Amino acid sequence: MIFICTFDLYELGYYKYTFTNKCNEVPELEYGDDTMKIIVNTLGTKGEVSNELKEFLKAVKWK
């Protein structure tokens, strides 16, 4: 699942936040369904992302 935001939901400055299903009590125990949730935001300035993603986010941010 990919969410595209025009704001930084976590206010940490990353272009992208990636989440997987893990057990809160035993973090090394994964659910095993290989699902991911990716949140990208147009205000990001940190993290390793492709130039293509940066250009896409810039286009989404345009007003």
PDB file of C-alpha atoms in Angstrom:
ATOM      1  CA  MET A   1       0.000   0.000   0.000  1.00  0.00           C
ATOM      2  CA  ILE A   2       1.445   3.386  -0.937  1.00  0.00           C
ATOM      3  CA  PHE A   3       0.264   6.679   0.522  1.00  0.00           C
ATOM      4  CA  ILE A   4       1.295   9.936  -1.135  1.00  0.00           C
ATOM      5  CA  CYS A   5       1.064  12.916   1.214  1.00  0.00           C
ATOM      6  CA  THR A   6       1.569  16.632   0.696  1.00  0.00           C
ATOM      7  CA  PHE A   7       2.662  16.833   4.333  1.00  0.00           C
ATOM      8  CA  ASP A   8       5.123  14.982   6.556  1.00  0.00           C
ATOM      9  CA  LEU A   9       2.892  12.778   8.708  1.00  0.00           C
ATOM     10  CA  TYR A  10       5.700  12.017  11.187  1.00  0.00           C
ATOM     11  CA  GLU A  11       7.496  15.384  10.950  1.00  0.00           C
ATOM     12  CA  LEU A  12      10.929  13.716  10.743  1.00  0.00           C
ATOM     13  CA  GLY A  13      11.872  15.026   7.299  1.00  0.00           C
ATOM     14  CA  TYR A  14      12.164  11.762   5.351  1.00  0.00           C
ATOM     15  CA  TYR A  15      11.000  11.400   1.765  1.00  0.00           C
ATOM     16  CA  LYS A  16       9.754   7.888   2.519  1.00  0.00           C
ATOM     17  CA  TYR A  17       8.660   5.866   5.542  1.00  0.00           C
ATOM     18  CA  THR A  18       8.407   2.077   5.062  1.00  0.00           C
ATOM     19  CA  PHE A  19       6.522  -0.195   7.466  1.00  0.00           C
ATOM     20  CA  THR A  20       6.283  -3.984   7.607  1.00  0.00           C
ATOM     21  CA  ASN A  21       4.176  -6.234   9.800  1.00  0.00           C
ATOM     22  CA  LYS A  22       6.154  -7.080  12.933  1.00  0.00           C
ATOM     23  CA  CYS A  23       5.170  -8.198  16.401  1.00  0.00           C
ATOM     24  CA  ASN A  24       5.307  -5.352  18.936  1.00  0.00           C
ATOM     25  CA  GLU A  25       6.368  -7.686  21.742  1.00  0.00           C
ATOM     26  CA  VAL A  26       8.981  -9.590  19.698  1.00  0.00           C
ATOM     27  CA  PRO A  27      10.210  -7.232  16.934  1.00  0.00           C
ATOM     28  CA  GLU A  28      12.264  -9.912  15.175  1.00  0.00           C
ATOM     29  CA  LEU A  29       9.059 -11.953  14.735  1.00  0.00           C
ATOM     30  CA  GLU A  30       7.470 -10.965  11.443  1.00  0.00           C
ATOM     31  CA  TYR A  31       3.916 -11.777  10.382  1.00  0.00           C
ATOM     32  CA  GLY A  32       5.251 -13.336   7.202  1.00  0.00           C
ATOM     33  CA  ASP A  33       2.787 -11.979   4.638  1.00  0.00           C
ATOM     34  CA  ASP A  34       5.408  -9.678   3.018  1.00  0.00           C
ATOM     35  CA  THR A  35       3.040  -6.701   2.990  1.00  0.00           C
ATOM     36  CA  MET A  36       4.456  -3.191   3.259  1.00  0.00           C
ATOM     37  CA  LYS A  37       3.024   0.223   3.802  1.00  0.00           C
ATOM     38  CA  ILE A  38       5.016   3.042   2.230  1.00  0.00           C
ATOM     39  CA  ILE A  39       4.294   6.675   2.987  1.00  0.00           C
ATOM     40  CA  VAL A  40       5.979   9.261   0.775  1.00  0.00           C
ATOM     41  CA  ASN A  41       5.681  12.967   1.290  1.00  0.00           C
ATOM     42  CA  THR A  42       6.376  16.032  -0.812  1.00  0.00           C
ATOM     43  CA  LEU A  43       8.176  17.846   2.023  1.00  0.00           C
ATOM     44  CA  GLY A  44      10.917  15.244   2.517  1.00  0.00           C
ATOM     45  CA  THR A  45      14.596  16.182   2.554  1.00  0.00           C
ATOM     46  CA  LYS A  46      16.216  13.097   4.176  1.00  0.00           C
ATOM     47  CA  GLY A  47      16.818   9.530   3.091  1.00  0.00           C
ATOM     48  CA  GLU A  48      17.983   7.671   0.031  1.00  0.00           C
ATOM     49  CA  VAL A  49      15.435   7.834  -2.796  1.00  0.00           C
ATOM     50  CA  SER A  50      15.782   7.925  -6.553  1.00  0.00           C
ATOM     51  CA  ASN A  51      15.865  11.156  -8.520  1.00  0.00           C
ATOM     52  CA  GLU A  52      12.718   9.946 -10.274  1.00  0.00           C
ATOM     53  CA  LEU A  53      10.853   9.787  -6.967  1.00  0.00           C
ATOM     54  CA  LYS A  54      12.127  13.253  -6.031  1.00  0.00           C
ATOM     55  CA  GLU A  55      10.887  14.627  -9.363  1.00  0.00           C
ATOM     56  CA  PHE A  56       7.515  12.902  -8.907  1.00  0.00           C
ATOM     57  CA  LEU A  57       7.112  14.363  -5.417  1.00  0.00           C
ATOM     58  CA  LYS A  58       8.069  17.796  -6.736  1.00  0.00           C
ATOM     59  CA  ALA A  59       5.369  17.496  -9.418  1.00  0.00           C
ATOM     60  CA  VAL A  60       2.752  16.410  -6.844  1.00  0.00           C
ATOM     61  CA  LYS A  61       3.731  19.319  -4.584  1.00  0.00           C
ATOM     62  CA  TRP A  62       3.354  21.872  -7.383  1.00  0.00           C
ATOM     63  CA  LYS A  63       0.527  24.319  -6.827  1.00  0.00           C
TER      64      LYS A  63
END
